[in-house]
Amino acid sequence: MNPPRDLHGVPPVPAVFRFDNSYATELAAHGVAWRPAIAPSPRLVWFNAALAEELGFDAGALATDPGGAAARLFSGNDVPAGAAPFAQAYAGHQFGGFSPQLGDGRAILLGEVIDRNGRRRDIAFKGSGRTPYARGGDGKAAIGPVLREVLIGEAMHAMGVPTTRALAAVTTGEPVHRETALPGAVLTRVASSHLRVGTFEHFAARGELDLLRQLADYAIRRHDPELEGRPDRYVRFFHAVAERQAALVARWMNVGFIHGVMNTDNTTISGETIDYGPCAFMEAYDPRAVFSSIDTHGRYAYANQPLIARWNLARFAESLLPLIEPDDPASAVPRVVEVIDAFPARFEAFWLDGMRSKLGLSVALDDDLALAADFLALLERQSIDFTLGFRRLADAADGDRTALRALAPDPSSLDGWLARWRERCMGEDARDGAVSPGGPASAAGGPGGERARRMRAANPIAIPRNHKVEEALAAATLAADYAPFEALLAALVRPCDERPGLEEYAKPAPAEVTANYRTTCGT
Ligand code: AMP
Ligand code: MG
């Protein structure tokens, strides 16, 4: 028997994943079957063995030496048996304006697997060549942005933020031309799906209602199966997506993350963060922080993110109206508006839950919002690093306020708030009947305190600081030196462990670096 042939007539390599492709088979009209480009000289520069294991990857079947079988697989050169490479169509509102035709211009869904926990996961390439959706683009990615996605995505995952994951990074041996010539690379990305708000907008804008309905039913089957078959499933689906977005953006805000390009094509149905382009972590707390060089009006500034998420959901709702009420879409407006109007309160509830954990509170009380907001106002007035401010508050829970006070130009400005917080903690402990190891007098403290331990688990010490990320990407790009990248990643995957030798990853960048820091989409 002849071996099966892939789209270019090249025999596929042995099955390393047990593929179970639903998108390319059930939604064949929602994109185009397309093969990744051939990389002249692929080299594996990073491989996520733990994630591969979770995906049920047969590691024994592949050599992970730099030029080996894994390099050929994760460059797209060898298409494994069972894969159904496919470029997905989508549209999107970008910086407020509608682009009806985007799609996977330089990405390809290789296939789907059911992981060891029974969850369906997409395995996709980014930077694997032009597709029919490439428009003017070259279909490529440079090593810097690929490694940025690895670093920030894996850090977000380690911090418990829903996100796509990175499985492998390969250099192609081919230059990519941006402002200068850069080493080309391919990222292998794993996602619980690549369905976006923009996927729905694409078919809604074209008036392709049958395709839109197929897409929605598929998305429901995949992400909200309990809604399948219900007559009111589309409005409930909208509600479920809104809940996931509210929870997601609350987590971003809790860790000081600025996505930078919250267009509807980068807004997932799954509630995972996607597309780490011009993103950055805040240093000194500033709600207006924006780092993206293309975001000249600060549309996607830190504090705007919940507002933008709601705006994006309104675009999603518009796409779903003809499914909710096919005979009279306008009559469905009040039902989606109810969800959109509830969004700010839902976001705030998720955000406040996160803040309680960060502040070491386990009981919800009415004045928690004011307590959290007042701490943030202090961080802002005193230009205190967001991440370290919370982390050093954990030390204060252990009875040592020196490190926190040392962050403030005027340390005494913290005292009033700290007294309030301590009282709040003591009230909680009295209510619980709990006594911290340091005794009731140090309920907000005491060496080895349970509260301090919980706070350290909720407040990372190692985040992808912008200057450390840039340093790692520069070494990889200019000198093929991956050591800074590896060292940074090793710190980021255990973000809450304060370990000797890793102090440099906890330190803020010099203020003048942050003031001039700009990320570009130069993907
Ligand atoms: P992104 O900025 O990565 O979210 O991409 C937005 C849109 O532009 C998507 O449709 C991408 O596929 C497309 N795109 C971005 N960069 C390229 C490129 N170098 N070649 C082709 N398409 C691209
Ligand atoms: Mg995108």
Coordinates of C-alpha atoms and ligand atoms in Angstrom, one line a residue:
M1 CA 0.0 0.0 0.0
N2 CA 1.3 3.5 -0.8
P3 CA 1.8 5.7 2.2
P4 CA -0.8 8.6 2.5
R5 CA 0.4 11.8 0.8
D6 CA 0.1 15.3 2.2
L7 CA -1.0 18.3 0.2
H8 CA 2.3 18.7 -1.6
G9 CA 2.7 15.1 -2.4
V10 CA 5.4 14.5 0.3
P11 CA 4.9 11.4 2.3
P12 CA 4.1 12.3 5.9
V13 CA 6.4 11.4 8.9
P14 CA 5.1 8.9 11.4
A15 CA 2.4 9.9 13.8
V16 CA 3.8 11.7 16.8
F17 CA 0.5 13.2 17.8
R18 CA -2.8 11.4 17.8
F19 CA -4.6 14.0 15.8
D20 CA -8.4 14.3 16.0
N21 CA -9.2 17.2 13.6
S22 CA -12.6 18.7 13.8
Y23 CA -12.1 22.2 12.4
A24 CA -10.7 21.2 9.0
T25 CA -13.3 18.5 8.6
E26 CA -16.5 20.1 10.1
L27 CA -15.7 23.7 9.1
A28 CA -13.9 23.1 5.8
A29 CA -15.7 26.1 4.3
H30 CA -14.4 28.3 7.0
G31 CA -10.9 28.5 5.6
V32 CA -8.6 26.7 3.3
A33 CA -6.5 23.6 3.4
W34 CA -2.9 24.8 3.1
R35 CA 0.5 23.4 3.6
P36 CA 3.3 25.2 5.6
A37 CA 6.2 26.6 3.6
I38 CA 9.5 24.7 3.5
A39 CA 12.3 26.1 5.7
P40 CA 15.7 25.8 4.2
S41 CA 17.6 24.8 7.3
P42 CA 15.4 24.3 10.4
R43 CA 16.9 24.2 13.8
L44 CA 15.0 23.5 17.0
V45 CA 16.0 26.2 19.5
W46 CA 13.4 25.5 22.2
F47 CA 11.0 22.7 23.0
N48 CA 8.4 22.5 25.8
A49 CA 8.8 18.8 26.9
A50 CA 6.3 19.2 29.8
L51 CA 3.6 20.5 27.5
A52 CA 4.4 17.9 24.9
E53 CA 3.9 15.2 27.5
E54 CA 0.5 16.8 28.5
L55 CA -0.5 16.6 24.8
G56 CA 0.3 12.9 24.6
F57 CA 3.2 13.6 22.2
D58 CA 5.2 10.5 21.5
A59 CA 8.6 12.0 22.4
G60 CA 10.4 8.8 21.7
A61 CA 9.4 9.0 18.1
L62 CA 11.3 12.2 17.5
A63 CA 14.9 13.3 17.9
T64 CA 14.9 16.7 19.6
D65 CA 18.5 17.5 18.6
P66 CA 18.7 20.9 17.0
G67 CA 18.7 19.7 13.4
G68 CA 16.7 16.6 14.0
A69 CA 13.2 15.3 13.3
A70 CA 11.6 17.7 15.8
A71 CA 13.1 20.7 13.9
R72 CA 11.7 19.3 10.6
L73 CA 8.3 18.8 12.3
F74 CA 8.0 22.1 14.1
S75 CA 9.2 24.1 11.0
G76 CA 6.4 22.6 9.0
N77 CA 8.8 20.8 6.7
D78 CA 7.5 17.4 7.7
V79 CA 3.8 17.2 8.0
P80 CA 3.0 14.3 10.4
A81 CA 0.5 11.6 9.6
G82 CA -3.0 12.6 10.7
A83 CA -2.4 16.3 10.4
A84 CA -4.8 18.4 8.3
P85 CA -3.1 21.7 7.9
F86 CA -5.6 24.5 7.5
A87 CA -5.6 28.3 7.3
Q88 CA -8.6 29.8 9.1
A89 CA -10.6 32.7 7.8
Y90 CA -11.5 35.6 10.1
A91 CA -12.1 39.3 10.2
G92 CA -11.6 41.9 13.0
H93 CA -12.0 45.3 14.3
Q94 CA -8.5 46.7 14.6
F95 CA -8.1 49.9 16.6
G96 CA -11.8 50.5 16.1
G97 CA -12.0 50.0 12.3
F98 CA -13.4 46.9 10.6
S99 CA -11.2 44.7 8.4
P100 CA -13.5 42.2 6.8
Q101 CA -10.7 40.0 5.5
L102 CA -7.9 39.0 7.8
G103 CA -7.4 35.3 8.5
D104 CA -4.3 33.1 9.1
G105 CA -2.0 35.1 6.9
R106 CA 1.1 33.4 8.3
A107 CA -0.3 30.9 10.7
I108 CA -1.6 27.3 10.0
L109 CA -3.6 25.0 12.2
L110 CA -1.7 21.8 12.0
G111 CA -4.4 19.8 13.7
E112 CA -6.1 19.1 17.0
V113 CA -5.3 16.5 19.7
I114 CA -7.2 15.3 22.7
D115 CA -4.7 15.8 25.5
R116 CA -4.1 13.6 28.5
N117 CA -6.8 15.4 30.4
G118 CA -9.3 14.8 27.7
R119 CA -9.3 18.4 26.5
R120 CA -9.2 19.3 22.8
R121 CA -6.2 21.4 21.9
D122 CA -5.2 23.1 18.6
I123 CA -1.6 22.7 17.5
A124 CA -0.8 25.6 15.2
F125 CA 2.2 27.2 13.5
K126 CA 3.0 30.9 13.3
G127 CA 5.5 32.2 10.8
S128 CA 5.1 29.2 8.5
G129 CA 4.7 31.0 5.2
R130 CA 2.2 32.9 3.2
T131 CA -1.4 31.7 2.9
P132 CA -4.3 33.0 0.8
Y133 CA -5.0 35.4 3.7
A134 CA -1.5 36.9 3.7
R135 CA -2.5 40.0 1.9
G136 CA 0.8 42.0 1.5
G137 CA 2.6 40.1 4.2
D138 CA 5.5 37.7 3.8
G139 CA 4.0 35.0 6.0
K140 CA 7.1 34.9 8.2
A141 CA 8.0 35.6 11.8
A142 CA 11.3 36.6 13.2
I143 CA 13.0 34.9 16.1
G144 CA 12.5 37.8 18.5
P145 CA 8.7 37.9 18.4
V146 CA 8.6 34.1 18.5
L147 CA 10.7 34.0 21.7
R148 CA 8.7 36.9 23.1
E149 CA 5.5 34.8 22.7
V150 CA 7.3 31.8 24.4
L151 CA 8.4 33.9 27.4
I152 CA 5.3 35.9 28.0
G153 CA 2.9 33.1 27.3
E154 CA 4.7 30.6 29.5
A155 CA 5.0 33.3 32.3
M156 CA 1.2 34.0 32.0
H157 CA 0.5 30.3 32.3
A158 CA 2.7 30.0 35.3
M159 CA 0.9 32.9 36.9
G160 CA -2.4 31.1 36.4
V161 CA -3.6 33.4 33.6
P162 CA -5.6 31.6 30.8
T163 CA -3.4 31.6 27.7
T164 CA -2.3 29.9 24.6
R165 CA 0.9 28.0 25.2
A166 CA 4.2 27.6 23.3
L167 CA 5.3 24.1 22.3
A168 CA 8.4 24.7 20.2
A169 CA 10.5 27.4 18.5
V170 CA 12.5 26.7 15.4
T171 CA 14.7 28.9 13.3
T172 CA 14.3 28.5 9.6
G173 CA 17.7 29.3 8.3
E174 CA 16.2 32.1 6.2
P175 CA 16.3 35.8 6.9
V176 CA 13.1 37.7 7.4
H177 CA 13.1 41.3 6.3
R178 CA 11.7 43.9 8.7
E179 CA 13.5 47.1 9.4
T180 CA 16.6 45.0 9.0
A181 CA 17.2 41.4 8.1
L182 CA 16.4 39.1 11.1
P183 CA 16.6 35.3 11.6
G184 CA 13.3 33.7 10.5
A185 CA 11.5 31.4 12.9
V186 CA 8.4 29.4 13.4
L187 CA 6.4 29.2 16.7
T188 CA 4.3 26.1 17.5
R189 CA 1.3 27.4 19.5
V190 CA -1.2 25.3 21.5
A191 CA -4.6 26.7 22.2
S192 CA -7.9 25.4 23.4
S193 CA -9.1 26.8 20.1
H194 CA -8.3 29.6 17.7
L195 CA -11.9 30.8 17.5
R196 CA -12.0 34.6 17.8
V197 CA -14.7 37.2 17.9
G198 CA -13.3 38.1 14.5
T199 CA -14.1 34.6 13.2
F200 CA -17.8 35.3 13.8
E201 CA -17.6 38.8 12.4
H202 CA -16.2 37.5 9.2
F203 CA -19.2 35.3 8.4
A204 CA -21.7 37.7 9.8
A205 CA -20.3 40.6 7.7
R206 CA -20.6 38.5 4.6
G207 CA -24.2 37.6 5.4
E208 CA -23.2 33.9 5.3
L209 CA -25.7 32.9 7.9
D210 CA -25.5 29.1 7.4
L211 CA -21.7 29.3 7.8
L212 CA -22.2 31.6 10.8
R213 CA -24.6 29.1 12.4
Q214 CA -22.3 26.1 11.8
L215 CA -19.5 28.1 13.4
A216 CA -21.5 29.0 16.4
D217 CA -22.8 25.4 16.9
Y218 CA -19.2 24.2 16.5
A219 CA -17.9 26.7 19.1
I220 CA -20.7 25.8 21.5
R221 CA -19.9 22.1 21.1
R222 CA -16.3 22.8 21.8
H223 CA -16.4 25.4 24.6
D224 CA -19.9 25.3 26.1
P225 CA -21.3 21.8 25.4
E226 CA -23.9 22.1 28.1
L227 CA -25.7 24.6 25.8
E228 CA -25.9 22.2 22.9
G229 CA -29.4 21.9 21.5
R230 CA -31.0 24.6 23.7
P231 CA -33.3 26.9 21.8
D232 CA -31.7 29.9 23.6
R233 CA -28.1 28.6 23.1
Y234 CA -26.7 31.6 21.2
V235 CA -27.6 34.2 23.8
R236 CA -26.3 31.9 26.5
F237 CA -23.2 31.3 24.5
F238 CA -22.7 35.1 24.3
H239 CA -23.1 35.3 28.1
A240 CA -20.5 32.5 28.6
V241 CA -18.0 34.2 26.3
A242 CA -18.5 37.5 28.2
E243 CA -17.9 35.7 31.5
R244 CA -14.6 34.3 30.3
Q245 CA -13.5 37.6 28.9
A246 CA -14.4 39.3 32.2
A247 CA -12.4 36.8 34.1
L248 CA -9.5 37.0 31.7
V249 CA -9.1 40.7 31.7
A250 CA -9.5 40.8 35.5
R251 CA -6.5 38.5 35.7
W252 CA -4.5 40.7 33.3
M253 CA -5.2 43.7 35.5
N254 CA -4.3 41.7 38.6
V255 CA -0.8 40.9 37.2
G256 CA -0.2 44.3 35.6
F257 CA -0.3 43.0 32.0
I258 CA -1.0 45.3 29.0
H259 CA -2.0 43.3 26.0
G260 CA -1.4 46.2 23.6
V261 CA -3.5 45.1 20.7
M262 CA -6.9 44.1 21.9
N263 CA -8.5 43.9 18.5
T264 CA -11.4 41.6 18.0
D265 CA -9.3 39.2 16.0
N266 CA -7.2 38.8 19.1
T267 CA -10.2 38.2 21.4
T268 CA -10.8 34.5 21.9
I269 CA -14.0 32.7 22.5
S270 CA -12.2 30.3 24.9
G271 CA -11.1 33.2 27.2
E272 CA -7.4 32.5 26.6
T273 CA -4.9 35.3 26.0
I274 CA -3.7 35.2 22.5
D275 CA -1.1 37.0 20.4
Y276 CA 1.8 38.4 22.4
G277 CA 2.8 41.2 20.1
P278 CA 3.3 44.7 21.5
C279 CA 2.4 43.6 25.0
A280 CA 4.2 44.6 28.2
F281 CA 4.1 44.4 32.0
M282 CA 3.6 47.6 33.9
E283 CA 6.4 48.7 36.2
A284 CA 5.6 51.7 38.4
Y285 CA 1.8 51.6 38.8
D286 CA 0.2 53.9 36.2
P287 CA -3.4 53.2 34.9
R288 CA -2.5 55.1 31.7
A289 CA 0.4 52.9 30.9
V290 CA 0.7 52.1 27.2
F291 CA 3.8 50.7 25.5
S292 CA 2.8 49.9 22.0
S293 CA 4.3 52.1 19.4
I294 CA 1.3 51.8 17.2
D295 CA -1.2 52.7 19.9
T296 CA -0.7 56.4 19.6
H297 CA -4.0 57.4 21.3
G298 CA -3.7 54.9 24.1
R299 CA -6.8 53.0 23.1
Y300 CA -5.4 49.8 24.7
A301 CA -3.8 51.5 27.8
Y302 CA -3.8 49.4 31.0
A303 CA -6.9 50.9 32.5
N304 CA -8.9 50.8 29.3
Q305 CA -8.7 47.1 28.9
P306 CA -12.0 46.2 30.6
L307 CA -13.7 48.9 28.6
I308 CA -12.2 47.6 25.4
A309 CA -13.2 44.0 26.3
R310 CA -16.8 45.2 26.6
W311 CA -16.6 47.0 23.3
N312 CA -15.2 43.9 21.6
L313 CA -18.1 41.9 23.1
A314 CA -20.6 44.3 21.7
R315 CA -19.1 43.6 18.2
F316 CA -19.4 39.9 19.0
A317 CA -23.1 40.4 20.0
E318 CA -23.8 42.2 16.7
S319 CA -22.5 39.2 14.8
L320 CA -24.7 36.8 16.8
L321 CA -28.0 38.8 16.5
P322 CA -29.1 37.0 13.3
L323 CA -28.7 33.7 15.0
I324 CA -30.5 34.7 18.2
E325 CA -33.6 36.0 16.3
P326 CA -33.3 35.0 12.6
D327 CA -36.6 36.6 11.7
D328 CA -35.9 39.9 13.4
P329 CA -32.3 40.3 14.5
A330 CA -33.0 43.8 15.9
S331 CA -35.5 42.4 18.4
A332 CA -32.6 40.4 20.1
V333 CA -30.8 43.6 21.0
P334 CA -32.2 44.0 24.5
R335 CA -31.1 40.4 25.4
V336 CA -27.5 41.0 24.4
V337 CA -27.5 44.5 25.8
E338 CA -28.4 43.0 29.2
V339 CA -25.2 41.0 29.1
I340 CA -23.1 43.9 27.8
D341 CA -24.4 46.2 30.6
A342 CA -23.7 43.6 33.2
F343 CA -20.1 43.3 32.0
P344 CA -18.5 46.1 34.2
A345 CA -19.9 44.6 37.4
R346 CA -18.9 41.1 36.4
F347 CA -15.4 42.3 35.6
E348 CA -15.2 44.1 38.9
A349 CA -16.3 41.0 40.8
F350 CA -13.5 38.9 39.2
W351 CA -11.0 41.7 39.7
L352 CA -11.9 42.2 43.3
D353 CA -11.6 38.4 44.0
G354 CA -8.1 38.7 42.6
M355 CA -7.3 41.8 44.6
R356 CA -8.5 40.1 47.8
S357 CA -6.0 37.2 47.2
K358 CA -3.3 39.8 46.5
L359 CA -4.1 41.6 49.7
G360 CA -4.2 38.4 51.7
L361 CA -7.9 38.6 52.5
S362 CA -10.1 35.5 52.5
V363 CA -13.4 37.0 53.5
A364 CA -15.4 39.4 51.2
L365 CA -16.4 42.7 52.9
D366 CA -18.1 45.8 51.6
D367 CA -15.1 48.1 51.9
D368 CA -12.6 45.8 50.1
L369 CA -13.0 47.8 46.9
A370 CA -12.0 51.0 48.6
L371 CA -9.1 49.2 50.4
A372 CA -7.7 47.9 47.1
A373 CA -8.3 51.2 45.3
D374 CA -6.6 53.1 48.0
F375 CA -3.5 50.9 47.9
L376 CA -3.3 51.3 44.1
A377 CA -3.6 55.1 44.5
L378 CA -0.7 55.0 46.9
L379 CA 1.4 52.9 44.5
E380 CA 0.5 55.5 41.8
R381 CA 1.3 58.6 43.9
Q382 CA 4.6 57.1 45.1
S383 CA 5.5 55.6 41.7
I384 CA 5.9 52.2 43.3
D385 CA 6.5 49.1 41.1
F386 CA 3.1 47.3 40.8
T387 CA 4.6 43.8 41.2
L388 CA 7.0 44.6 44.0
G389 CA 4.5 46.7 45.9
F390 CA 2.2 43.7 46.3
R391 CA 5.1 41.3 46.9
R392 CA 6.5 43.4 49.7
L393 CA 3.1 43.7 51.2
A394 CA 3.4 40.0 51.8
D395 CA 6.6 40.7 53.8
A396 CA 4.5 43.2 55.8
A397 CA 2.1 40.4 56.5
D398 CA 5.1 38.7 58.0
G399 CA 5.7 41.6 60.3
D400 CA 8.4 43.3 58.2
R401 CA 7.5 46.5 56.6
T402 CA 11.0 47.7 55.7
A403 CA 11.1 46.3 52.2
L404 CA 7.7 47.9 51.3
R405 CA 8.6 51.2 52.9
A406 CA 11.9 51.2 51.0
L407 CA 10.0 51.3 47.7
A408 CA 8.3 54.6 48.5
P409 CA 10.0 58.0 48.2
D410 CA 7.9 59.1 51.2
P411 CA 7.5 55.9 53.3
S412 CA 5.3 57.5 55.9
S413 CA 2.7 58.0 53.2
L414 CA 2.0 54.2 53.5
D415 CA 1.4 54.1 57.2
G416 CA -2.3 55.1 57.3
W417 CA -3.2 52.6 54.7
L418 CA -1.1 49.8 56.4
A419 CA -2.9 50.4 59.7
R420 CA -6.2 50.1 58.0
W421 CA -5.1 46.9 56.2
R422 CA -3.7 45.4 59.4
E423 CA -7.0 46.1 61.2
R424 CA -8.9 44.5 58.3
C425 CA -6.7 41.4 58.5
M426 CA -7.0 41.1 62.3
G427 CA -10.8 41.4 62.0
E428 CA -10.8 38.6 59.5
D429 CA -8.7 36.4 61.7
A430 CA -10.8 37.1 64.8
R431 CA -13.9 36.3 62.7
D432 CA -12.3 33.0 61.5
G433 CA -11.2 32.2 65.0
A434 CA -7.8 31.8 63.4
V435 CA -4.7 32.9 65.1
S436 CA -1.6 33.4 63.0
P437 CA 1.6 31.7 64.3
G438 CA 2.9 35.0 65.5
G439 CA -0.1 35.3 67.9
P440 CA -3.1 37.5 67.7
A441 CA -1.1 40.7 68.1
S442 CA 0.6 40.0 64.7
A443 CA -2.5 38.8 62.9
A444 CA -1.4 40.7 59.9
G445 CA 2.1 39.4 60.5
G446 CA 4.2 37.0 62.4
P447 CA 7.1 35.1 60.9
G448 CA 6.0 32.3 58.7
G449 CA 2.4 33.6 58.8
E450 CA -0.1 31.7 56.8
R451 CA -1.4 35.0 55.3
A452 CA 2.1 35.9 54.1
R453 CA 2.4 32.5 52.5
R454 CA -0.9 32.9 50.7
M455 CA 0.1 36.4 49.5
R456 CA 3.4 35.2 48.1
A457 CA 1.5 32.5 46.2
A458 CA -0.8 35.2 44.8
N459 CA 1.8 37.9 44.0
P460 CA 4.6 36.9 41.6
I461 CA 8.2 38.1 42.2
A462 CA 9.5 37.1 38.7
I463 CA 7.6 38.7 35.8
P464 CA 8.7 39.2 32.2
R465 CA 10.3 42.6 32.9
N466 CA 10.4 44.5 29.6
H467 CA 14.2 45.2 29.7
K468 CA 15.0 41.5 30.5
V469 CA 12.8 40.3 27.7
E470 CA 14.5 42.7 25.3
E471 CA 17.9 41.6 26.5
A472 CA 17.0 37.9 25.9
L473 CA 15.6 38.6 22.5
A474 CA 18.5 40.7 21.4
A475 CA 21.0 38.0 22.4
A476 CA 19.1 35.4 20.4
T477 CA 18.6 37.7 17.4
L478 CA 22.0 39.2 17.1
A479 CA 24.3 36.4 18.4
A480 CA 22.1 33.2 18.3
D481 CA 22.8 33.2 22.1
Y482 CA 19.8 31.6 23.8
A483 CA 21.3 31.5 27.3
P484 CA 19.7 34.8 28.5
F485 CA 16.3 33.5 27.1
E486 CA 16.7 30.1 28.9
A487 CA 17.7 31.8 32.1
L488 CA 14.8 34.2 32.0
L489 CA 12.3 31.5 31.2
A490 CA 13.6 29.4 34.1
A491 CA 12.8 32.3 36.4
L492 CA 9.4 32.9 34.9
V493 CA 8.0 29.4 35.1
R494 CA 8.2 29.6 38.9
P495 CA 7.1 33.2 39.3
C496 CA 6.3 33.2 43.0
D497 CA 9.4 31.5 44.3
E498 CA 12.0 34.0 45.5
R499 CA 15.2 32.2 44.9
P500 CA 18.8 33.2 45.4
G501 CA 20.6 34.2 42.2
L502 CA 17.4 35.4 40.6
E503 CA 17.3 38.9 42.0
E504 CA 17.9 40.5 38.7
Y505 CA 14.6 39.2 37.4
A506 CA 12.7 40.9 40.3
K507 CA 14.3 44.3 39.8
P508 CA 12.4 47.0 37.9
A509 CA 14.0 48.6 34.9
P510 CA 15.6 52.0 35.5
A511 CA 12.8 54.5 35.2
E512 CA 14.3 56.2 32.2
V513 CA 14.3 52.8 30.3
T514 CA 10.6 52.3 31.1
A515 CA 9.7 55.9 30.2
N516 CA 11.2 55.3 26.7
Y517 CA 10.1 51.7 26.3
R518 CA 8.1 51.0 23.2
T519 CA 7.0 47.6 21.9
T520 CA 6.3 47.2 18.2
C521 CA 4.1 44.9 16.3
G522 CA 7.2 44.1 14.2
T523 CA 6.2 40.5 14.2
Ligands
AMP1 P1 -1.5 39.9 14.3 O1 -1.0 41.3 14.3 O2 -0.4 38.9 14.4 O3 -2.6 39.7 15.2 O4 -2.0 39.7 12.8 C1 -3.1 40.4 12.2 C2 -3.4 39.9 10.8 O5 -2.3 40.2 10.0 C3 -3.6 38.4 10.7 O6 -4.5 38.2 9.7 C4 -2.3 37.9 10.4 O7 -2.3 36.7 9.7 C5 -1.8 39.0 9.5 N1 -0.3 39.1 9.4 C6 0.5 39.6 10.4 N2 1.8 39.5 10.0 C7 1.8 38.9 8.8 C8 2.9 38.5 7.9 N3 4.1 38.7 8.2 N4 2.5 37.9 6.8 C9 1.2 37.6 6.5 N5 0.2 38.0 7.3 C10 0.5 38.6 8.4
MG2 MG -3.7 38.2 15.8

